[in-house]
Tab-separated table of C-alpha atoms in Angstrom:
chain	number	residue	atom	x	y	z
A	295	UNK	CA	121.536	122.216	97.693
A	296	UNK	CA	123.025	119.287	99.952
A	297	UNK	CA	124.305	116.419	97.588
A	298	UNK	CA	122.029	113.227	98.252
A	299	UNK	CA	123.702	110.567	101.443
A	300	UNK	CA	123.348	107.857	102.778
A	301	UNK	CA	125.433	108.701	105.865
A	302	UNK	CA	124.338	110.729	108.556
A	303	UNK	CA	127.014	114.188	109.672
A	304	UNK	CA	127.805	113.854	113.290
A	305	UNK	CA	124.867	116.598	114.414
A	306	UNK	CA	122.162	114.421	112.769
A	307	UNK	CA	124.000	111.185	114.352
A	308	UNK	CA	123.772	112.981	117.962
A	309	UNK	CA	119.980	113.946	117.293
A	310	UNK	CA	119.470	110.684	116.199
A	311	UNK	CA	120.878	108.697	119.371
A	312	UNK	CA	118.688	111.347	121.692
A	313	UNK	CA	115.297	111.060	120.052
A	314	UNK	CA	116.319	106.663	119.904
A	315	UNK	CA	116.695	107.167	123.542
A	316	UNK	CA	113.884	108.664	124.600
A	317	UNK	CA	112.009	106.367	122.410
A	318	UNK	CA	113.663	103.570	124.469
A	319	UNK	CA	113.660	105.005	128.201
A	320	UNK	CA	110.478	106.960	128.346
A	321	UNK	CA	107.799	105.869	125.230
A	322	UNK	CA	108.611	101.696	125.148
A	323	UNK	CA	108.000	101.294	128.994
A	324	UNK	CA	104.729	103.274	128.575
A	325	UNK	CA	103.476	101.918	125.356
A	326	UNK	CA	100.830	98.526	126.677
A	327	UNK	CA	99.721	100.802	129.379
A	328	UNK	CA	98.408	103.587	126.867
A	329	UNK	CA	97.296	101.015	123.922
A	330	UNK	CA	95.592	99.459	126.747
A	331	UNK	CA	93.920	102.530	127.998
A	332	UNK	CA	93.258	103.514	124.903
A	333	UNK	CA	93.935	107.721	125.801
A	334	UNK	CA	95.755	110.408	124.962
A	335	UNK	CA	99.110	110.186	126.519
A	336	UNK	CA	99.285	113.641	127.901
A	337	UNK	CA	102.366	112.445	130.534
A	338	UNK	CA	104.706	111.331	127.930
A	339	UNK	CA	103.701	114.566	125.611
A	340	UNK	CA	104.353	116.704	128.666
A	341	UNK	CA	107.716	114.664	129.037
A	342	UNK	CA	108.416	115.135	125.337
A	343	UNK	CA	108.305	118.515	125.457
A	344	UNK	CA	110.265	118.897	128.664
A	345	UNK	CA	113.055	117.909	126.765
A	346	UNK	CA	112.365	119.938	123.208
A	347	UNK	CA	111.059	116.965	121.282
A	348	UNK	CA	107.375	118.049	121.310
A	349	UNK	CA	108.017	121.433	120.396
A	350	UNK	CA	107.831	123.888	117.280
A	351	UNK	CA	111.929	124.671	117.246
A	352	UNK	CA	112.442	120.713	117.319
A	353	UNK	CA	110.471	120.201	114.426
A	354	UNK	CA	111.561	123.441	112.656
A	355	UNK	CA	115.090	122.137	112.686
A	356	UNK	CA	114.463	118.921	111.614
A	357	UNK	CA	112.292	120.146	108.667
A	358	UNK	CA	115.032	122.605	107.370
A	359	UNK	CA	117.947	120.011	107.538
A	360	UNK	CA	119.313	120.926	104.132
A	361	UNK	CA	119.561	116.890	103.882
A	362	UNK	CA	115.908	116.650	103.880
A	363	UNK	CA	116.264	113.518	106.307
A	364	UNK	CA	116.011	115.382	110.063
A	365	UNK	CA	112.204	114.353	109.505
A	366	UNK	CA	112.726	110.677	108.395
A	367	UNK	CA	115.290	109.954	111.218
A	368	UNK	CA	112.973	111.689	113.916
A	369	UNK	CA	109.953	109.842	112.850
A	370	UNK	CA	111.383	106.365	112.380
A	371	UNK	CA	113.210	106.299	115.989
A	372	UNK	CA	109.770	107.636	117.631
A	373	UNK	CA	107.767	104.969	115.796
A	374	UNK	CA	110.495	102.728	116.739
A	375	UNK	CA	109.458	103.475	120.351
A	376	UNK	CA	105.350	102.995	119.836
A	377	UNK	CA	102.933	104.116	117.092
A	378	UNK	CA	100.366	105.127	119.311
A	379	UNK	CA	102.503	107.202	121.664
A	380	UNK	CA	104.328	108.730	119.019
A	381	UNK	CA	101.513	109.662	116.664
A	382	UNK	CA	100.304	111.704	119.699
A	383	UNK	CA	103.751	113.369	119.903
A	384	UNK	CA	104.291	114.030	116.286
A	385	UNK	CA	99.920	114.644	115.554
A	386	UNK	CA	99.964	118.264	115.987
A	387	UNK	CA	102.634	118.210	112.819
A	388	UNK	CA	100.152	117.662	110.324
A	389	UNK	CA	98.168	121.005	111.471
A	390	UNK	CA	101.598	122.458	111.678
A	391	UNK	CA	102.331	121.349	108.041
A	392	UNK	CA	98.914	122.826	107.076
A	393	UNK	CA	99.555	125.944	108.031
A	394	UNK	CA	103.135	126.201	106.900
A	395	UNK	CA	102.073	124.793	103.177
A	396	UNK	CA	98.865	127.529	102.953
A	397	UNK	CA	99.537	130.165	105.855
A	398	UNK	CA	101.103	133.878	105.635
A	399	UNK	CA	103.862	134.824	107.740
A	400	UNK	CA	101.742	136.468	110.365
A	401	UNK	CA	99.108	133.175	110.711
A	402	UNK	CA	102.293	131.146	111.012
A	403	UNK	CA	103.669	133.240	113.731
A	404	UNK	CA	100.817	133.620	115.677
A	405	UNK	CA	99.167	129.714	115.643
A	406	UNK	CA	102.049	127.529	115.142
A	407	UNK	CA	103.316	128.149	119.206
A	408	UNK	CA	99.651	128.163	120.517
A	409	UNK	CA	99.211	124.461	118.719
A	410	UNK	CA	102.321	123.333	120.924
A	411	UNK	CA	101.730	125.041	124.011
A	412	UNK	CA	104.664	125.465	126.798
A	413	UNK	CA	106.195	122.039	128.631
A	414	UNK	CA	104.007	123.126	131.724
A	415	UNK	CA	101.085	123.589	129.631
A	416	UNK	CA	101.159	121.074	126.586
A	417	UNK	CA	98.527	121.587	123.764
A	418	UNK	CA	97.895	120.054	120.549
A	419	UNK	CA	96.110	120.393	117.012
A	420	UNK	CA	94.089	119.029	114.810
A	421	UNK	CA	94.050	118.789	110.770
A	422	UNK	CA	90.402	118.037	109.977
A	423	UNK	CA	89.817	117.005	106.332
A	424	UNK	CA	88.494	113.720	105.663
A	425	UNK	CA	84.535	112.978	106.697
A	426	UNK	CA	82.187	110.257	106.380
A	427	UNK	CA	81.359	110.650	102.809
A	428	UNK	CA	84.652	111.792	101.457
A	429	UNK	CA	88.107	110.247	102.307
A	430	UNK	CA	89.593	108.941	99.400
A	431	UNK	CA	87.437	111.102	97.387
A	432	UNK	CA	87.932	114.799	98.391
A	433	UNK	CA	85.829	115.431	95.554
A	434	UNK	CA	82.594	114.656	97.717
A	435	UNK	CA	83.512	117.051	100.637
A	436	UNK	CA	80.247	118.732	102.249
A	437	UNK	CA	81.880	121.105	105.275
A	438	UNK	CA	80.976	124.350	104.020
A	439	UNK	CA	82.504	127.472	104.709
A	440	UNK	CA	80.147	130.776	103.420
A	441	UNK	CA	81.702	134.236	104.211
A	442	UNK	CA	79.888	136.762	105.927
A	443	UNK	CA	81.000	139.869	104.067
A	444	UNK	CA	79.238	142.429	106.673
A	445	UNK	CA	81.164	140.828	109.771
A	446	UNK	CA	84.111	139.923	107.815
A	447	UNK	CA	83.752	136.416	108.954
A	448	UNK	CA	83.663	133.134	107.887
A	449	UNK	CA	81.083	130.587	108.649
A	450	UNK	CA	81.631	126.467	109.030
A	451	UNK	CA	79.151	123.513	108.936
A	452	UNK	CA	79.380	120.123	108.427
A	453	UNK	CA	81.399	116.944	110.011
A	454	UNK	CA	84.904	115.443	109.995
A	455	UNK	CA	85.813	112.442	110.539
A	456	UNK	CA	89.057	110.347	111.399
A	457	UNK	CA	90.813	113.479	112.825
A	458	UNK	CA	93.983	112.810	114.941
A	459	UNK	CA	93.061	115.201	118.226
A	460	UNK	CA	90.181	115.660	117.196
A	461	UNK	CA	87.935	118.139	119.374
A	462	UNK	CA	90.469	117.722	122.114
A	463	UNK	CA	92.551	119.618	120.632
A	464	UNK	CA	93.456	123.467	120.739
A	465	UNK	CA	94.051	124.403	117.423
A	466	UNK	CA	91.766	122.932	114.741
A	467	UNK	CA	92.654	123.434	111.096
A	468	UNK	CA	89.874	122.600	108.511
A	469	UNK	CA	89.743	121.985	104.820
A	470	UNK	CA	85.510	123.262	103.664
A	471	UNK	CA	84.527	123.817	100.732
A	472	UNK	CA	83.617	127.773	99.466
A	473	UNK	CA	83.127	126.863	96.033
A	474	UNK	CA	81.448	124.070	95.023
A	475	UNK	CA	81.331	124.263	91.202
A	476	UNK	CA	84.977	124.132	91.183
A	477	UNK	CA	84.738	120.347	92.637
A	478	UNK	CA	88.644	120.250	94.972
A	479	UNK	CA	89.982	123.824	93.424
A	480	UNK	CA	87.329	125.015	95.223
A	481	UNK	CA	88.425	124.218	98.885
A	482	UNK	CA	90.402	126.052	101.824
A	483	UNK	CA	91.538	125.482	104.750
A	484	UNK	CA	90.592	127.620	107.423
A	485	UNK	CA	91.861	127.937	111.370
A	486	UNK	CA	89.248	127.386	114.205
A	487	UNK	CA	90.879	128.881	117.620
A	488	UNK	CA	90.736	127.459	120.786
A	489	UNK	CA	87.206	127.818	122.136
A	490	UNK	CA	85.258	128.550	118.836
A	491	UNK	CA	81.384	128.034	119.773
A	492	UNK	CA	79.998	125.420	117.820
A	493	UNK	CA	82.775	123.623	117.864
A	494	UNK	CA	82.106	120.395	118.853
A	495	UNK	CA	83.682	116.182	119.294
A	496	UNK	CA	81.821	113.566	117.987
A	497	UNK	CA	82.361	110.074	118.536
A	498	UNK	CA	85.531	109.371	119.433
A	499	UNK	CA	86.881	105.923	117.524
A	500	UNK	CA	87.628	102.602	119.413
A	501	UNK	CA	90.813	101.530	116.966
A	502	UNK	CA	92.550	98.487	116.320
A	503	UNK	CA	95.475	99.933	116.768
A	504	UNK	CA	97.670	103.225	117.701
A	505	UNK	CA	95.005	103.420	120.424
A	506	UNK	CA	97.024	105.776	122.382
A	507	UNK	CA	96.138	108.579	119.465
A	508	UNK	CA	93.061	109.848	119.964
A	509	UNK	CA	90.923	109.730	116.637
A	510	UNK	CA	87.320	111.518	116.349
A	511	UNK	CA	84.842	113.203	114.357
A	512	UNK	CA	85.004	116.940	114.573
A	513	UNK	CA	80.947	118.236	114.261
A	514	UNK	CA	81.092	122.516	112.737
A	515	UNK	CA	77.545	124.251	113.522
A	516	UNK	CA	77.643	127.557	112.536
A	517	UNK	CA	81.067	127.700	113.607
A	518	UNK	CA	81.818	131.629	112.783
A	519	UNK	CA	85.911	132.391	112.559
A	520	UNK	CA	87.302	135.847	111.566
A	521	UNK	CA	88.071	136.649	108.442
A	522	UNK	CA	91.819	136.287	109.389
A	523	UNK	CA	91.128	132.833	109.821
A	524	UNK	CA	91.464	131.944	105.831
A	525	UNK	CA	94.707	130.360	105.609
A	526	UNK	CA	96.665	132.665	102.937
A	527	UNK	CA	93.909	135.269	103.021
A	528	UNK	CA	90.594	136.322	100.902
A	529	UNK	CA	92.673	138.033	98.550
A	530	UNK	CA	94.562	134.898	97.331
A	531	UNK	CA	91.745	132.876	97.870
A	532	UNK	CA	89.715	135.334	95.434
A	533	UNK	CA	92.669	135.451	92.888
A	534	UNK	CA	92.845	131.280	92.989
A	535	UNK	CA	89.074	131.062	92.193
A	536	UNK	CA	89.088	133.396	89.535
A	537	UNK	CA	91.912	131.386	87.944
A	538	UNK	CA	90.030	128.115	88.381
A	539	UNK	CA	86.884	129.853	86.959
A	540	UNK	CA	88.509	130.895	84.095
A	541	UNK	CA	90.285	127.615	82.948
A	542	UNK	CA	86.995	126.059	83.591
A	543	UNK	CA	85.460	128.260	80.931
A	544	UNK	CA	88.290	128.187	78.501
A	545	UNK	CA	88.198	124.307	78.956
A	546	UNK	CA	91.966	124.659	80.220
A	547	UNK	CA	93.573	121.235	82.039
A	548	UNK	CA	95.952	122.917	84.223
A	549	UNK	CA	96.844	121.110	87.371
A	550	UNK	CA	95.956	122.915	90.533
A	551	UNK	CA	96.584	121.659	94.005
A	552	UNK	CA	94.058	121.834	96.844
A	553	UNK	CA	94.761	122.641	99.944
A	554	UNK	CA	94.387	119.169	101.561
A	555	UNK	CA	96.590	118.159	98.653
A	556	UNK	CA	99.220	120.152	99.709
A	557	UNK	CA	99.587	118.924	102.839
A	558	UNK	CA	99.328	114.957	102.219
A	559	UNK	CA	101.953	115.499	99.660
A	560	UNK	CA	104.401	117.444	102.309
A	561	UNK	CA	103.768	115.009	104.857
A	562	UNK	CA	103.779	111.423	102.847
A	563	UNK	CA	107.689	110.924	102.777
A	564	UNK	CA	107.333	111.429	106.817
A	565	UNK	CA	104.500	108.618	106.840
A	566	UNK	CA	106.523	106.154	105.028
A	567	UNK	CA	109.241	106.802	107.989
A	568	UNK	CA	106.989	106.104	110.658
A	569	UNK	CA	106.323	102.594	108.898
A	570	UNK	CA	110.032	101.798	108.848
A	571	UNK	CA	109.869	102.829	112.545
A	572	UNK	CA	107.474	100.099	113.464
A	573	UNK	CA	109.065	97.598	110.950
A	574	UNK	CA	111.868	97.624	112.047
A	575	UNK	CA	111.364	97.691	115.642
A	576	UNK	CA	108.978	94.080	115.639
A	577	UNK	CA	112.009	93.099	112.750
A	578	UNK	CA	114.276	93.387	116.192
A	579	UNK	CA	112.225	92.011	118.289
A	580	UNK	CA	112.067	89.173	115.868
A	581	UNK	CA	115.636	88.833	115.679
A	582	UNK	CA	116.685	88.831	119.097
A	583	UNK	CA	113.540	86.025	119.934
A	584	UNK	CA	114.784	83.714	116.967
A	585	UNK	CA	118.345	83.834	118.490
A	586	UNK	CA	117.200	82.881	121.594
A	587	UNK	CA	114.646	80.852	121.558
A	588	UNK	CA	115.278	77.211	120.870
A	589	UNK	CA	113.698	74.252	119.802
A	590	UNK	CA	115.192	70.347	118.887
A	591	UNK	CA	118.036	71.312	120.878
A	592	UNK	CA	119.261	74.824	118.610
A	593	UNK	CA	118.034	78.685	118.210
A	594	UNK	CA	114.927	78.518	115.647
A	595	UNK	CA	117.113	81.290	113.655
A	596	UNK	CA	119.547	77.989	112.282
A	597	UNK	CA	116.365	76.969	110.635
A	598	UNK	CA	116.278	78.222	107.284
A	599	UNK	CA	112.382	79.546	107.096
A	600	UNK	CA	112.939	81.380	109.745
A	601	UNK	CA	116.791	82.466	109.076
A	602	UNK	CA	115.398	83.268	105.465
A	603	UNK	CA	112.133	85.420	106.791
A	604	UNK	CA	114.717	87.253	108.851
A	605	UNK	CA	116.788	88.193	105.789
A	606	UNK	CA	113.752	89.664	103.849
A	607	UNK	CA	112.366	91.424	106.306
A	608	UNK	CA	115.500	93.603	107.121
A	609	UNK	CA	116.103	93.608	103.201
A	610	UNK	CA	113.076	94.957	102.544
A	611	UNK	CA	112.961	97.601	105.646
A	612	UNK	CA	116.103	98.766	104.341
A	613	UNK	CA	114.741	99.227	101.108
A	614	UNK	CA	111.777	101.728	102.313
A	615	UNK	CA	114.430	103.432	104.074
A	616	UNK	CA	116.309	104.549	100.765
A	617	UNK	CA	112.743	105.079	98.947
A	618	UNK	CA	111.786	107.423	101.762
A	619	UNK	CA	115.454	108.657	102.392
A	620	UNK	CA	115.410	109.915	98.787
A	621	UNK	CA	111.840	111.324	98.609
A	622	UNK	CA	112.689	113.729	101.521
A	623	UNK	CA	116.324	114.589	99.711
A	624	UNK	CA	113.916	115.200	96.539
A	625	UNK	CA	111.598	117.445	98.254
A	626	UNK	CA	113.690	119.919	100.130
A	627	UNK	CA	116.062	119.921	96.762
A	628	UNK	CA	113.186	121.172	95.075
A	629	UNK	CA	113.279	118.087	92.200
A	630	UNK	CA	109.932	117.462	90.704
A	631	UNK	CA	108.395	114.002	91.845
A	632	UNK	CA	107.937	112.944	88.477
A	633	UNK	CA	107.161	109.515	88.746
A	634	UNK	CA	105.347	110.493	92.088
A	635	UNK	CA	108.500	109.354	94.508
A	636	UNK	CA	106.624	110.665	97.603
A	637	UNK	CA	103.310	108.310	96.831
A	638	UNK	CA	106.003	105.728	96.001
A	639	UNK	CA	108.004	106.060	99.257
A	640	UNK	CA	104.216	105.831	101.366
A	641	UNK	CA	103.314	102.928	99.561
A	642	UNK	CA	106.180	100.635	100.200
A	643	UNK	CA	106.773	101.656	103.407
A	644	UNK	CA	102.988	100.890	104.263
A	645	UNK	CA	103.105	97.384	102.664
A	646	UNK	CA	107.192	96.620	103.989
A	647	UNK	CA	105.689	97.338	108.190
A	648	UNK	CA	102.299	95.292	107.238
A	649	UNK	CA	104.304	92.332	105.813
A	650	UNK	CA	107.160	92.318	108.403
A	651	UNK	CA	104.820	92.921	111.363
A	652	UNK	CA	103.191	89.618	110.127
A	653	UNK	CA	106.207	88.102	109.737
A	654	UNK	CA	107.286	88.633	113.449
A	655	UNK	CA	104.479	87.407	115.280
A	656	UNK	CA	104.780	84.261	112.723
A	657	UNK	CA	108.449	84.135	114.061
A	658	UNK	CA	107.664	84.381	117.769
A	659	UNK	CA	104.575	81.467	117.222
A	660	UNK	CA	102.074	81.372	120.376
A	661	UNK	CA	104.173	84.324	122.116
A	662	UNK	CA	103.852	86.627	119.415
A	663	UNK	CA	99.695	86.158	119.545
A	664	UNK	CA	99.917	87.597	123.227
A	665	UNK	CA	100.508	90.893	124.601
A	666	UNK	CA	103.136	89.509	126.671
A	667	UNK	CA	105.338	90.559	123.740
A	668	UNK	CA	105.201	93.293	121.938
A	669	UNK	CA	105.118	92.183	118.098
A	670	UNK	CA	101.316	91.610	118.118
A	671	UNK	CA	100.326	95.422	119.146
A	672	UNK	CA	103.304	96.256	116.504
A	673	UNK	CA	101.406	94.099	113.982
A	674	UNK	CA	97.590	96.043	115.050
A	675	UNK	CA	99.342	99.622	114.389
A	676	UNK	CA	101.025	98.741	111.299
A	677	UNK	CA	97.653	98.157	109.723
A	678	UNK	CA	97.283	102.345	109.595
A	679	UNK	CA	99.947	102.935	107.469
A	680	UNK	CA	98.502	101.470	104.048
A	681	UNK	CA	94.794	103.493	105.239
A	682	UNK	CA	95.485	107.076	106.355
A	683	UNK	CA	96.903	109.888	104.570
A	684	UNK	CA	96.114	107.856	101.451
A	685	UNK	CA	95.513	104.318	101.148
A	686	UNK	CA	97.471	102.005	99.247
A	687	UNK	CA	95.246	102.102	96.499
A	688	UNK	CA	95.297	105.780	96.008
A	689	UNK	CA	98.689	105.713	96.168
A	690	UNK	CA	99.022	103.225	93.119
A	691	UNK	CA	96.679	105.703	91.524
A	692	UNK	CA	99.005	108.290	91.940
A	693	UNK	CA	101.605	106.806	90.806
A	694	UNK	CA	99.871	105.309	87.813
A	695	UNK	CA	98.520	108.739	86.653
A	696	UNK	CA	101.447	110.271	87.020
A	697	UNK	CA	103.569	108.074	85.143
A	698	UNK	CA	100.717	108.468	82.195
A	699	UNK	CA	100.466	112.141	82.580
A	700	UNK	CA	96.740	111.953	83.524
A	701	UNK	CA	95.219	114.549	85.992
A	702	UNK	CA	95.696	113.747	89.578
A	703	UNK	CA	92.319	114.281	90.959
């Protein structure tokens, strides 16, 4: 187990300075064309994975840095670059992460490299669990999936919603519920190949912000997937059910994660990094404007409300750094997140690139409230972070029931 750091070994330096390049020379000059647009940036993907970024063996070396911060560092410099544009890079990583957390061997193996595609032929996937009903509470999930014992397949309906890739994409991994009297220990996640009839995309969002992601409902009509398709297989499923049933009757209070819960939790600490991404890149912009721009004959930065905004704002980005720094350390250590240190990271992280955001286009005045600079589409994106994956809210919830021992539900 690697001791915890704060300084990077020369190999994660080098990684560093090549992903904070191409987040400088290839996603900055494209980010207002694709926020404008408001599409899927399939040029820069293709780009990205020209040069190994978007790719399974990028991301497979990142997440096994025995550090636990390959992840962080990737995902601040590409949010550093644009949200948008880099969400649609880094997107198919929450499938990925699904599959990892729940998958065999074999499912791993065989769907990971077909949600990635080749650089000539770029794909990407979808993780499909929240829906119009249920998004904070995964307790209200309708998407049913029945088995069909006879064909030894499985059968979806219902709709997602808010789904990164969403029916564009080739891979689509779904959380449905096969149980319901077990309320969220009685969902799965299950893998929808390329092509699956009934299959369908629904409305596709107009966002605020990261408008270069695509974001759209995912509609399931008697979507039928083989058997094979159960992420970790019938046989665990069956054994996890019978468990659940069991404690139920006996009245037992053990926790159990989901399957959605899995990943969120996996993924969080990475979240939190993005936000220091786009914090600190309007924090820059910020910086460089206030030394440079003057007014009564001196650079607006010798003015103390705006020297002493500056000074925050860094303090607390470097701040969320260390709280998502050490959540990552804690999670590929294998230390318990007893005061929920993942939720915590999210959180302020979420709340650091809302506030500092703000704080920039404050700093740049009139200029920051155009689109000739790019603070104000910084400040629109930021606004994800304390909503998906987990609001603010039911991160504080997290935290607060974990620090009181209560049930995380």
């Amino acid at each position: 187990m690697a001791e915890f750091t704060m300084d990077l070994n020369d190999d994660q330096k080098q990684v560093r300075d090549w992903i904070h390049g191409f987040a400088a020379d290839v996603i900055r000059p494209a980010a207002a064309e694709w926020d404008e647009r408001e599409e899927t940036p399939w040029p820069v993907i293709q780009e990205a994975a020209k040069v190994g970024i978007y790719s399974l063996d990028f991301y497979a070396q990142q997440f096994f840095d025995p550090t636990g911060l390959g992840i962080p560092m990737a995902m601040e410099e590409l949010f550093w670059g644009d949200a948008g544009i880099a969400l649609s890079i880094v997107g198919t990583g929450l499938a990925a992460i699904g599959v990892v957390a729940n998958g065999t061997e074999e499912q791993i193996g065989t769907w990971i490299p077909q949600m990635y595609g080749t650089p000539d032929d770029v794909k990407v996937a979808a993780f499909c669990s929240s829906e119009p009903d249920a998004g904070s509470d995964v307790g209200s999930m309708r998407t049913r999936a029945v088995y069909d014992q006879a064909k030894d397949e499985w059968v979806l309906n219902g709709t997602k919603t808010w789904a990164t890739n969403g029916g564009i994409a080739n891979v689509h991994i779904v959380v449905a519920v096969v149980d319901p009297e077990l309320g969220t220990k009685g969902h799965a996640s299950f893998i929808v190949p390329p092509n699956t009839p009934g299959l369908s995309q629904g409305q596709k969002f107009k966002k605020h912000g990261i408008r270069a992601s695509h974001t759209a409902e995912v509609v399931l009509e008697d979507v039928r997937i083989p058997g094979s398709c159960l992420l970790g297989g019938k046989e665990k499923l069956d054994e996890r059910l019978a468990r659940a049933h069991e404690r139920a009757r006996s009245g037992g209070g053990e926790r159990v994660k989901n399957a959605a819960m899995a990943t969120f939790e996996a993924s969080r600490p990475a979240v939190g990094a993005m936000a220091v991404g786009t914090a600190r890149a309007a924090y820059e912009v910020a910086l460089d404007y206030a030394k440079t721009r003057t007014q009564f004959g001196r650079p607006i930065i010798d003015n103390q409300g705006v020297a002493f905004q500056l000074a925050d704002m860094r303090t607390s980005i470097d701040a969320a750094r260390l709280l998502v720094w050490r959540a990552s350390w804690m999670a590929v250590a294998g230390k318990p997140f007893t005061s929920a240190e993942g939720s915590m990271s999210k959180l302020f992280a979420s709340e650091v690139a809302k506030k500092v955001t703000a704080q920039a286009v404050q700093i740049l005045g009139g200029n920051g409230f155009t689109r000739e600079y790019p603070v104000e589409r910084m400040h629109r994106d930021s606004a994800i972070y304390t909503i998906f994956e987990g609001t603010s809210e039911i991160q504080r919830l997290v935290i607060a029931r974990t620090l009181s021992d209560m049930p995380i539900r």
